[in-house]
Coordinates of C-alpha atoms in Angstrom, one line a residue:
Chain E
M268 CA 43.8 16.0 111.8
S269 CA 42.6 16.5 108.3
F270 CA 44.8 15.6 105.4
E271 CA 44.4 14.2 101.9
I272 CA 46.2 11.4 100.2
I273 CA 47.4 12.5 96.8
S274 CA 48.9 9.1 95.9
E275 CA 50.3 6.1 97.7
T276 CA 52.6 3.8 95.8
Q277 CA 54.4 0.6 96.8
C278 CA 58.2 1.0 96.8
F279 CA 60.8 -1.5 98.2
G280 CA 58.0 -3.2 100.2
G281 CA 57.0 0.0 101.9
T282 CA 54.7 2.9 100.8
Q283 CA 55.8 6.1 99.1
G284 CA 53.0 8.6 99.7
Y285 CA 52.2 12.1 98.7
Y286 CA 49.9 14.1 100.9
R287 CA 48.2 17.5 101.1
H288 CA 46.7 19.5 104.1
A289 CA 45.5 22.9 105.0
A290 CA 48.3 24.3 107.1
E291 CA 47.6 26.9 109.9
T292 CA 51.1 28.1 110.3
T293 CA 51.6 28.9 106.6
K294 CA 47.9 29.7 105.9
C295 CA 47.8 27.7 102.7
D296 CA 47.6 24.1 101.4
M297 CA 50.9 22.3 101.9
R298 CA 52.2 19.1 100.3
F299 CA 54.6 16.6 101.8
S300 CA 55.8 13.1 101.1
V301 CA 56.2 10.2 103.5
F302 CA 58.0 7.0 102.9
T303 CA 56.6 4.4 105.4
P304 CA 58.8 1.4 105.7
P305 CA 57.4 -2.1 105.9
Q306 CA 58.4 -2.3 109.6
A307 CA 55.7 0.2 110.4
L308 CA 53.2 -2.6 110.0
D309 CA 54.6 -4.0 113.3
G310 CA 54.8 -0.8 115.3
P311 CA 56.0 2.8 115.4
V312 CA 59.2 3.5 113.5
P313 CA 61.9 6.2 113.8
V314 CA 61.5 9.3 111.6
V315 CA 64.1 11.1 109.5
W316 CA 63.2 14.5 108.2
Y317 CA 64.6 15.5 104.8
L318 CA 64.6 19.2 104.1
S319 CA 65.2 20.2 100.5
G320 CA 67.1 23.1 98.9
L321 CA 66.3 26.1 96.8
T322 CA 63.7 25.7 94.0
C323 CA 62.7 22.2 95.3
T324 CA 59.4 20.8 96.4
E325 CA 58.7 17.6 98.4
D326 CA 59.1 15.7 95.2
N327 CA 62.8 16.2 94.3
A328 CA 64.4 14.1 97.1
T329 CA 61.5 11.6 96.9
V330 CA 62.2 10.7 93.3
K331 CA 65.9 11.4 93.0
A332 CA 67.7 10.7 96.3
G333 CA 67.0 7.0 96.3
F334 CA 66.4 6.8 100.0
Q335 CA 63.6 4.2 99.9
R336 CA 65.9 1.2 99.5
V337 CA 67.9 1.9 102.6
A338 CA 65.0 3.3 104.6
A339 CA 63.1 0.0 103.9
E340 CA 66.0 -2.0 105.1
L341 CA 66.6 0.1 108.3
G342 CA 62.9 0.6 109.1
L343 CA 63.1 4.4 108.9
M344 CA 60.1 6.7 108.0
I345 CA 61.3 9.5 105.7
V346 CA 59.3 12.8 105.7
C347 CA 59.9 15.4 103.0
P348 CA 58.2 18.7 103.5
D349 CA 57.9 21.4 100.8
T350 CA 60.3 24.3 100.9
S351 CA 57.9 27.2 101.2
P352 CA 54.2 28.1 101.3
R353 CA 52.4 27.8 97.9
G354 CA 49.4 29.1 96.1
D355 CA 48.1 32.1 94.3
D356 CA 47.6 34.1 97.6
V357 CA 51.2 33.6 98.6
P358 CA 53.6 36.4 97.6
D359 CA 56.6 35.5 95.4
D360 CA 59.7 36.9 94.0
E361 CA 61.1 36.6 90.5
A362 CA 64.4 35.2 91.8
Y363 CA 64.9 31.5 92.4
D364 CA 66.5 32.2 95.8
F365 CA 63.7 34.1 97.5
G366 CA 59.9 33.6 97.9
K367 CA 58.3 30.4 96.7
G368 CA 60.7 27.5 96.8
A369 CA 63.0 29.4 99.1
G370 CA 61.4 29.6 102.6
F371 CA 64.7 29.1 104.3
Y372 CA 63.0 27.4 107.3
V373 CA 62.4 30.7 109.1
N374 CA 59.4 32.5 110.6
A375 CA 59.2 35.7 108.5
T376 CA 58.6 39.0 110.4
E377 CA 58.7 41.4 107.4
A378 CA 55.7 42.2 105.2
P379 CA 54.5 40.8 102.9
W380 CA 56.2 37.6 103.8
N381 CA 55.1 37.4 107.4
T382 CA 51.6 36.2 106.6
H383 CA 52.6 32.8 105.0
F384 CA 56.3 32.3 105.4
H385 CA 56.4 30.5 108.7
M386 CA 58.3 27.4 107.6
Y387 CA 60.1 27.1 110.9
D388 CA 56.9 26.6 112.8
Y389 CA 55.5 24.5 110.0
V390 CA 58.4 22.1 110.0
T391 CA 59.1 22.0 113.7
R392 CA 55.5 22.1 115.1
E393 CA 52.6 21.7 112.7
L394 CA 53.8 18.9 110.4
P395 CA 55.3 16.8 113.2
A396 CA 51.9 16.9 115.0
L397 CA 50.2 15.6 111.9
I398 CA 52.9 12.9 111.4
K399 CA 52.5 11.9 115.0
E400 CA 48.8 11.6 114.8
E401 CA 48.3 10.1 111.3
F402 CA 51.4 7.9 110.7
N403 CA 53.0 5.1 112.7
A404 CA 55.9 7.2 113.7
D405 CA 57.9 7.0 117.0
M406 CA 58.3 10.7 117.7
N407 CA 60.8 9.9 120.5
R408 CA 63.2 8.8 117.8
Q409 CA 63.7 11.6 115.3
G410 CA 66.6 12.6 113.1
I411 CA 66.9 15.4 110.6
T412 CA 68.9 15.9 107.4
G413 CA 68.8 18.2 104.3
H414 CA 70.5 19.6 101.3
S415 CA 71.9 23.1 100.7
M416 CA 69.2 25.5 102.1
G417 CA 67.7 22.3 103.6
G418 CA 71.0 21.5 105.2
H419 CA 70.9 24.9 106.8
G420 CA 67.4 24.0 107.9
A421 CA 68.5 20.6 109.3
L422 CA 71.4 22.1 111.3
T423 CA 69.6 25.1 112.7
I424 CA 66.4 23.1 113.6
F425 CA 68.5 20.5 115.3
L426 CA 70.5 23.0 117.3
K427 CA 67.3 24.8 118.4
N428 CA 65.5 21.6 119.3
R429 CA 68.1 19.5 121.0
E430 CA 65.6 17.5 123.0
T431 CA 63.6 16.6 119.8
F432 CA 66.3 15.2 117.6
R433 CA 68.8 12.4 118.3
S434 CA 70.7 12.7 115.1
V435 CA 71.5 15.2 112.4
S436 CA 73.3 15.3 109.0
A437 CA 73.5 17.5 106.0
F438 CA 74.5 17.4 102.3
A439 CA 76.3 20.5 101.1
P440 CA 74.6 22.7 103.7
I441 CA 74.6 26.5 103.9
V442 CA 76.3 26.6 107.3
S443 CA 76.2 30.3 107.9
P444 CA 73.5 32.3 106.1
M445 CA 74.8 35.4 107.9
N446 CA 77.9 35.1 105.8
C447 CA 76.8 34.3 102.3
P448 CA 74.8 36.1 99.6
W449 CA 71.8 33.6 99.6
G450 CA 71.5 33.9 103.3
E451 CA 71.9 37.6 103.5
K452 CA 69.2 38.1 100.9
A453 CA 66.8 35.7 102.5
L454 CA 67.3 36.9 106.1
T455 CA 67.1 40.6 105.2
G456 CA 63.9 39.9 103.2
Y457 CA 62.2 37.7 105.7
I458 CA 63.6 38.9 109.1
G459 CA 64.7 42.4 108.4
A460 CA 67.9 44.3 108.4
D461 CA 68.8 43.8 112.1
R462 CA 71.6 41.3 111.8
A463 CA 71.3 40.5 115.6
A464 CA 68.0 38.7 114.8
W465 CA 69.7 36.6 112.1
A466 CA 71.8 34.7 114.6
D467 CA 68.8 32.6 115.6
Y468 CA 68.8 31.1 112.1
D469 CA 72.6 30.6 111.6
A470 CA 74.1 27.2 112.4
C471 CA 77.5 28.6 113.3
A472 CA 76.1 31.3 115.6
L473 CA 73.7 28.8 117.2
L474 CA 76.5 26.4 117.9
E475 CA 78.7 29.1 119.4
S476 CA 75.9 30.5 121.6
G477 CA 74.4 27.1 122.6
G478 CA 77.5 25.1 122.9
A479 CA 78.3 21.6 121.7
T480 CA 75.8 18.8 121.6
E481 CA 76.6 15.1 122.3
V482 CA 75.8 13.8 118.9
N483 CA 78.2 13.5 116.0
I484 CA 77.2 15.7 113.0
L485 CA 77.7 14.1 109.6
I486 CA 78.2 16.5 106.7
D487 CA 79.1 15.5 103.1
Q488 CA 80.4 18.1 100.7
G489 CA 81.3 17.8 97.0
L490 CA 84.5 19.6 95.9
A491 CA 83.2 20.2 92.4
D492 CA 80.1 22.0 93.9
N493 CA 79.7 25.4 92.1
F494 CA 78.4 26.9 95.4
L495 CA 81.1 25.7 97.6
E496 CA 83.2 28.8 98.0
G497 CA 80.6 31.5 97.5
Q498 CA 77.7 30.2 99.5
L499 CA 78.3 27.0 101.5
K500 CA 81.7 27.6 103.2
P501 CA 81.9 24.4 105.3
E502 CA 85.1 25.6 106.9
L503 CA 83.1 28.1 108.9
F504 CA 81.1 25.3 110.5
E505 CA 84.3 23.3 111.0
A506 CA 85.8 26.3 112.9
A507 CA 82.7 26.8 115.0
C508 CA 82.7 23.1 115.9
E509 CA 86.3 23.2 116.9
K510 CA 85.7 26.3 119.0
V511 CA 82.9 24.7 121.1
G512 CA 84.2 21.1 121.0
Q513 CA 81.4 19.8 118.8
K514 CA 82.1 16.5 117.2
V515 CA 81.6 16.7 113.4
T516 CA 82.5 14.4 110.5
L517 CA 82.9 16.6 107.5
R518 CA 83.7 14.6 104.4
R519 CA 85.0 16.4 101.3
H520 CA 84.5 14.4 98.1
A521 CA 86.6 15.2 95.0
G522 CA 84.6 15.4 91.8
Y523 CA 81.1 15.6 93.3
D524 CA 78.8 18.5 92.5
H525 CA 75.6 20.0 94.1
S526 CA 73.2 17.7 92.3
Y527 CA 71.1 14.7 93.4
F528 CA 73.7 12.5 91.7
F529 CA 75.9 13.5 94.7
I530 CA 73.1 13.0 97.3
S531 CA 72.1 9.6 95.9
S532 CA 75.8 8.5 96.2
F533 CA 75.9 9.2 99.9
I534 CA 72.3 8.9 101.2
E535 CA 72.9 5.4 102.4
D536 CA 75.7 6.5 104.7
H537 CA 73.5 9.2 106.1
L538 CA 70.5 6.9 106.8
R539 CA 72.9 4.4 108.5
H540 CA 74.2 7.3 110.6
H541 CA 70.7 8.2 111.7
A542 CA 69.6 4.6 112.2
D543 CA 72.6 4.0 114.5
A544 CA 71.5 6.9 116.7
L545 CA 67.8 6.1 116.5
K546 CA 67.9 2.3 117.1
Chain Z
M165 CA 82.2 10.6 65.6
S166 CA 81.1 14.0 66.7
F167 CA 79.1 14.4 69.9
E168 CA 78.8 17.1 72.5
I169 CA 79.0 16.7 76.3
I170 CA 76.0 18.4 77.9
S171 CA 77.1 17.5 81.4
E172 CA 79.3 15.0 83.3
T173 CA 78.7 14.4 87.0
Q174 CA 80.4 12.1 89.5
C175 CA 78.0 9.5 90.9
F176 CA 78.9 6.4 93.0
G177 CA 82.5 6.8 91.9
G178 CA 81.5 6.7 88.2
T179 CA 80.4 9.3 85.8
Q180 CA 76.8 10.1 84.9
G181 CA 76.9 12.0 81.6
Y182 CA 74.4 13.6 79.3
Y183 CA 75.3 14.0 75.6
R184 CA 74.0 15.3 72.3
H185 CA 74.8 14.5 68.7
A186 CA 73.5 15.1 65.2
A187 CA 71.9 11.8 64.2
E188 CA 71.7 10.7 60.6
T189 CA 69.0 8.0 61.1
T190 CA 66.5 10.4 62.7
K191 CA 67.8 13.5 60.9
C192 CA 67.8 15.6 64.1
D193 CA 69.9 16.3 67.2
M194 CA 69.4 13.4 69.7
R195 CA 70.3 13.4 73.4
F196 CA 71.3 10.3 75.4
S197 CA 72.8 9.6 78.8
V198 CA 75.6 7.2 79.7
F199 CA 76.6 6.0 83.2
T200 CA 80.3 5.0 83.0
P201 CA 81.2 2.9 86.0
P202 CA 84.6 3.3 87.7
Q203 CA 85.8 -0.1 86.2
A204 CA 85.9 1.6 82.8
L205 CA 89.1 3.2 83.9
D206 CA 90.8 -0.2 83.7
G207 CA 89.3 -1.5 80.4
P208 CA 86.2 -2.0 78.4
V209 CA 83.0 -2.8 80.4
P210 CA 79.8 -4.5 79.4
V211 CA 76.9 -2.3 78.3
V212 CA 73.2 -2.5 79.3
W213 CA 70.8 -0.5 77.2
Y214 CA 67.8 1.0 79.0
L215 CA 64.8 2.0 76.8
S216 CA 62.2 4.3 78.3
G217 CA 58.5 4.4 78.0
L218 CA 55.9 6.8 76.6
T219 CA 56.4 10.5 77.3
C220 CA 60.0 9.9 78.7
T221 CA 63.3 11.2 77.6
E222 CA 66.8 9.9 78.4
D223 CA 66.4 11.7 81.7
N224 CA 63.6 9.8 83.5
A225 CA 65.5 6.6 84.2
T226 CA 68.7 8.4 84.7
V227 CA 67.4 10.4 87.7
K228 CA 64.7 8.1 88.9
A229 CA 65.6 4.4 88.4
G230 CA 68.6 4.4 90.8
F231 CA 70.7 2.2 88.6
Q232 CA 74.0 3.9 89.3
R233 CA 74.7 2.3 92.6
V234 CA 74.4 -1.3 91.3
A235 CA 76.0 -0.5 87.9
A236 CA 79.0 1.0 89.8
E237 CA 79.3 -2.2 91.9
L238 CA 78.9 -4.6 88.9
G239 CA 81.0 -2.5 86.4
L240 CA 78.1 -2.0 83.9
M241 CA 77.8 0.9 81.5
I242 CA 74.2 2.0 81.3
V243 CA 73.0 3.8 78.1
C244 CA 69.7 5.6 78.0
P245 CA 68.6 6.9 74.6
D246 CA 65.7 9.3 74.1
T247 CA 62.3 7.8 73.0
S248 CA 61.8 9.7 69.8
P249 CA 63.3 12.3 67.4
R250 CA 63.0 15.8 68.7
G251 CA 63.1 19.4 67.4
D252 CA 60.9 21.9 65.7
D253 CA 61.2 20.1 62.3
V254 CA 60.0 16.9 63.7
P255 CA 56.2 16.2 63.3
D256 CA 54.2 15.6 66.4
D257 CA 50.8 14.6 67.6
E258 CA 48.7 16.1 70.4
A259 CA 48.4 12.7 72.1
Y260 CA 50.9 11.5 74.6
D261 CA 51.1 8.1 73.0
F262 CA 52.1 9.1 69.4
G263 CA 54.7 11.3 67.9
K264 CA 57.4 12.9 70.1
G265 CA 58.1 10.9 73.2
A266 CA 56.5 7.8 71.6
G267 CA 58.8 6.5 68.9
F268 CA 58.0 2.9 69.7
Y269 CA 61.5 1.8 68.5
V270 CA 60.3 1.2 64.9
N271 CA 61.3 2.6 61.5
A272 CA 58.3 4.5 60.3
T273 CA 57.3 4.0 56.7
E274 CA 54.2 6.3 56.6
A275 CA 54.4 10.0 55.9
P276 CA 55.0 12.4 57.6
W277 CA 56.7 10.1 60.2
N278 CA 59.0 8.3 57.8
T279 CA 61.5 11.2 57.6
H280 CA 62.6 11.3 61.3
F281 CA 61.0 8.4 63.2
H282 CA 63.7 5.7 62.6
M283 CA 64.2 4.9 66.2
Y284 CA 64.9 1.2 65.5
D285 CA 67.9 2.1 63.3
Y286 CA 69.0 4.8 65.8
V287 CA 69.0 2.5 68.8
T288 CA 70.3 -0.6 67.1
R289 CA 72.9 0.9 64.7
E290 CA 73.7 4.6 65.0
L291 CA 74.0 5.1 68.7
P292 CA 75.8 1.8 69.3
A293 CA 78.4 2.8 66.7
L294 CA 79.0 6.1 68.7
I295 CA 79.1 4.3 72.0
K296 CA 81.6 1.8 70.6
E297 CA 83.9 4.5 69.3
E298 CA 83.6 7.1 72.1
F299 CA 83.1 5.2 75.3
N300 CA 85.1 2.4 76.9
A301 CA 82.4 -0.2 76.1
D302 CA 82.8 -3.9 75.3
M303 CA 80.3 -4.3 72.5
N304 CA 80.7 -8.1 72.6
R305 CA 78.9 -7.9 76.0
Q306 CA 75.6 -6.1 75.6
G307 CA 72.3 -6.5 77.4
I308 CA 69.1 -4.7 76.9
T309 CA 66.2 -3.7 79.2
G310 CA 63.4 -1.2 79.2
H311 CA 60.0 -0.1 80.7
S312 CA 56.6 -0.2 79.1
M313 CA 57.0 1.0 75.5
G314 CA 60.7 0.6 76.2
G315 CA 60.1 -3.0 77.4
H316 CA 58.5 -3.6 74.0
G317 CA 61.6 -2.1 72.5
A318 CA 64.0 -4.2 74.6
L319 CA 62.2 -7.5 73.8
T320 CA 61.8 -6.9 70.1
I321 CA 65.3 -5.5 69.6
F322 CA 66.7 -8.5 71.5
L323 CA 64.7 -11.0 69.4
K324 CA 65.7 -9.4 66.1
N325 CA 69.4 -9.1 67.1
R326 CA 70.1 -12.4 68.8
E327 CA 73.8 -12.2 68.0
T328 CA 74.2 -8.8 69.5
F329 CA 72.7 -9.2 73.0
R330 CA 73.5 -11.8 75.6
S331 CA 70.8 -10.8 78.1
V332 CA 67.4 -9.1 78.1
S333 CA 64.9 -8.0 80.7
A334 CA 61.9 -5.7 80.9
F335 CA 59.7 -3.8 83.4
A336 CA 56.0 -3.9 82.7
P337 CA 56.6 -4.3 78.9
I338 CA 54.0 -3.9 76.1
V339 CA 54.5 -7.5 75.0
S340 CA 52.2 -7.4 71.9
P341 CA 51.6 -4.1 70.3
M342 CA 49.5 -5.9 67.7
N343 CA 47.0 -6.6 70.5
C344 CA 46.7 -3.4 72.5
P345 CA 45.4 0.1 71.8
W346 CA 48.8 1.8 72.3
G347 CA 50.4 -0.6 69.8
E348 CA 47.6 -0.6 67.3
K349 CA 47.6 3.2 67.2
A350 CA 51.4 3.5 66.9
L351 CA 51.9 0.7 64.3
T352 CA 49.0 2.0 62.2
G353 CA 50.4 5.5 62.3
Y354 CA 54.1 4.6 61.7
I355 CA 53.9 1.4 59.6
G356 CA 50.5 1.6 58.0
A357 CA 47.3 -0.5 58.1
D358 CA 48.8 -3.8 56.8
R359 CA 48.9 -5.8 60.0
A360 CA 51.3 -8.4 58.3
A361 CA 54.1 -5.8 58.6
W362 CA 53.4 -5.2 62.3
A363 CA 54.6 -8.7 63.2
D364 CA 58.2 -7.5 62.8
Y365 CA 57.7 -5.2 65.8
D366 CA 55.7 -7.6 68.1
A367 CA 57.6 -9.6 70.7
C368 CA 55.1 -12.4 70.8
A369 CA 55.0 -12.7 67.0
L370 CA 58.9 -12.5 66.8
L371 CA 59.2 -15.3 69.4
E372 CA 56.8 -17.5 67.6
S373 CA 58.4 -16.9 64.2
G374 CA 62.0 -17.0 65.3
G375 CA 61.7 -19.7 68.0
A376 CA 63.2 -19.8 71.4
T377 CA 66.5 -18.3 72.4
E378 CA 69.0 -19.7 74.9
V379 CA 68.8 -16.9 77.4
N380 CA 66.4 -16.6 80.3
I381 CA 64.2 -13.5 79.9
L382 CA 63.4 -11.6 83.1
I383 CA 60.2 -9.6 83.3
D384 CA 58.8 -7.8 86.4
Q385 CA 55.2 -6.6 86.4
G386 CA 53.2 -4.8 89.1
L387 CA 49.7 -6.0 89.8
A388 CA 48.5 -2.5 90.7
D389 CA 49.6 -1.2 87.3
N390 CA 46.7 0.7 85.6
F391 CA 47.8 -0.5 82.2
L392 CA 48.2 -4.2 83.0
E393 CA 44.9 -5.5 81.6
G394 CA 44.3 -3.1 78.8
Q395 CA 47.8 -2.6 77.3
L396 CA 50.5 -4.8 78.8
K397 CA 49.0 -8.3 78.9
P398 CA 52.0 -10.3 80.1
E399 CA 50.0 -13.5 79.8
L400 CA 50.3 -13.2 76.0
F401 CA 54.1 -13.4 76.2
E402 CA 53.9 -16.2 78.7
A403 CA 51.8 -18.2 76.3
A404 CA 54.2 -17.4 73.4
C405 CA 57.1 -18.5 75.5
E406 CA 55.4 -21.7 76.4
K407 CA 54.5 -22.4 72.8
V408 CA 58.2 -22.2 71.6
G409 CA 59.9 -23.4 74.8
Q410 CA 61.4 -20.0 75.6
K411 CA 62.6 -19.7 79.2
V412 CA 61.1 -16.7 81.0
T413 CA 60.9 -15.5 84.6
L414 CA 57.8 -13.4 84.8
R415 CA 57.4 -12.1 88.3
R416 CA 54.1 -10.5 89.3
H417 CA 54.3 -8.1 92.3
A418 CA 51.2 -7.3 94.3
G419 CA 50.7 -3.6 95.1
Y420 CA 53.3 -2.2 92.6
D421 CA 52.2 0.2 89.9
H422 CA 53.6 1.5 86.6
S423 CA 55.9 4.2 88.1
Y424 CA 59.6 4.5 88.7
F425 CA 58.9 3.6 92.4
F426 CA 58.3 0.1 91.0
I427 CA 61.3 0.2 88.7
S428 CA 63.7 1.4 91.4
S429 CA 62.5 -1.4 93.7
F430 CA 63.6 -4.1 91.2
I431 CA 66.4 -2.5 89.1
E432 CA 69.0 -4.2 91.2
D433 CA 67.7 -7.6 90.3
H434 CA 67.7 -6.7 86.6
L435 CA 71.2 -5.5 86.6
R436 CA 72.4 -8.6 88.5
H437 CA 70.5 -10.7 85.9
H438 CA 72.4 -8.9 83.1
A439 CA 75.8 -9.0 84.9
D440 CA 75.5 -12.7 85.4
A441 CA 75.1 -13.2 81.6
L442 CA 77.7 -10.6 80.6
K443 CA 80.5 -11.4 83.0

């Protein structure tokens, strides 16, 4: 598969790379980052996907989350995709929470978004195929995590692809886009007004329809997070887990907000959570 | 002293803050960041100053270096000043290596720079006075580090203030601005053409004139650093140390470049180096 190296930099004995390729699913050039741990020199290593939140690119977590130290220790490859299609041909919206930087990890069906905004297919199918072919990744050992909109992505993609992922976690995730303003706006715009179709991209609905999984889901949530009550609503996911008997560790942290200072404080716990399941 | 809180965010059990104040030395509003470790709740804690490189503000190291985890463990306060005066009244230059973002930690004597560009006084006198008064800092236990231009700042400020600092380290420092294009341009512009005056801001010259100190200086340098041969020249500092009997640990790292992926890989070693001297 064809892809271009933008940069590769030594970090904690591994390689932090930025890459670009022409994506078929999103019909545009897409960027992503991969941290390859030193253990990949000796053989395929497990992969943890990190999906970012609104306004982010592949760069935010790569420079701010501080995952490289622990990933190098545990021998985990970390892949960070971008959060939407990009480029002059790609439609956009003035708002920060729709259009570019806000792909919501769905396959859009509504015009004009349905040409490029196929982030679900991109993240679950096209980019994994490239990672499998071009990096020393063991695709039988994959975990997924993310932040905010990316936490929604991680939870829904995990619940829809239970054979693919052995572990999942999330930082301050949108747990039910059907029940918050960010989600209602995005799903209406990308998928249309029929709320029945939205359930396919709602972690709470997917859990209730699909039933419990065998893994323990780790979620961290700051209690000083400005979006906690209006958008994130972890109590909805807690209730859905209880209803179907899904094991979840939801940790609420006094004083922490929605920023990468929160994520960096707990990323080590998440990577150890994934490594335990992937080793 | 008057200062404004821009933001304060929980991080690794401590507080990552951004602040602003009207500075007398630079005659403009200055921003800085302070990480206050959890140990500061129990009493004054040692302070490590982190001086950034060309084009940076107080933000780069704060979000990219990953110092908070180790600082929280070791009980170190980390202060990151900006790298130059700022604001519409402050003169600037089109180049990235002169003017705003490139204060070089000197007191300018040449017009038009001599009105605002007093970063040496700001970093050694005005900001420490504010930190002493407003934060729970033990000013009898101070260390200093920095990157590139900020490594030059750390080494020269340490050598000129031997009673103030108990420890010093640097990442990829400019060790002799008298002998590299970045330094020659900055010193000519800020201090004037008389090279005799430059020696007061040159780590190699200061070491040779002032003699050895009792501390061990830790320096990390990547060997894939694009600026290594043309600007940084660590061998000049090595030679100056040998000449005066100064103890230095200069570590050369194959594959590492000039970026924060390099700094984040070794920041833990630096903070432990400082903590050993400050405890």
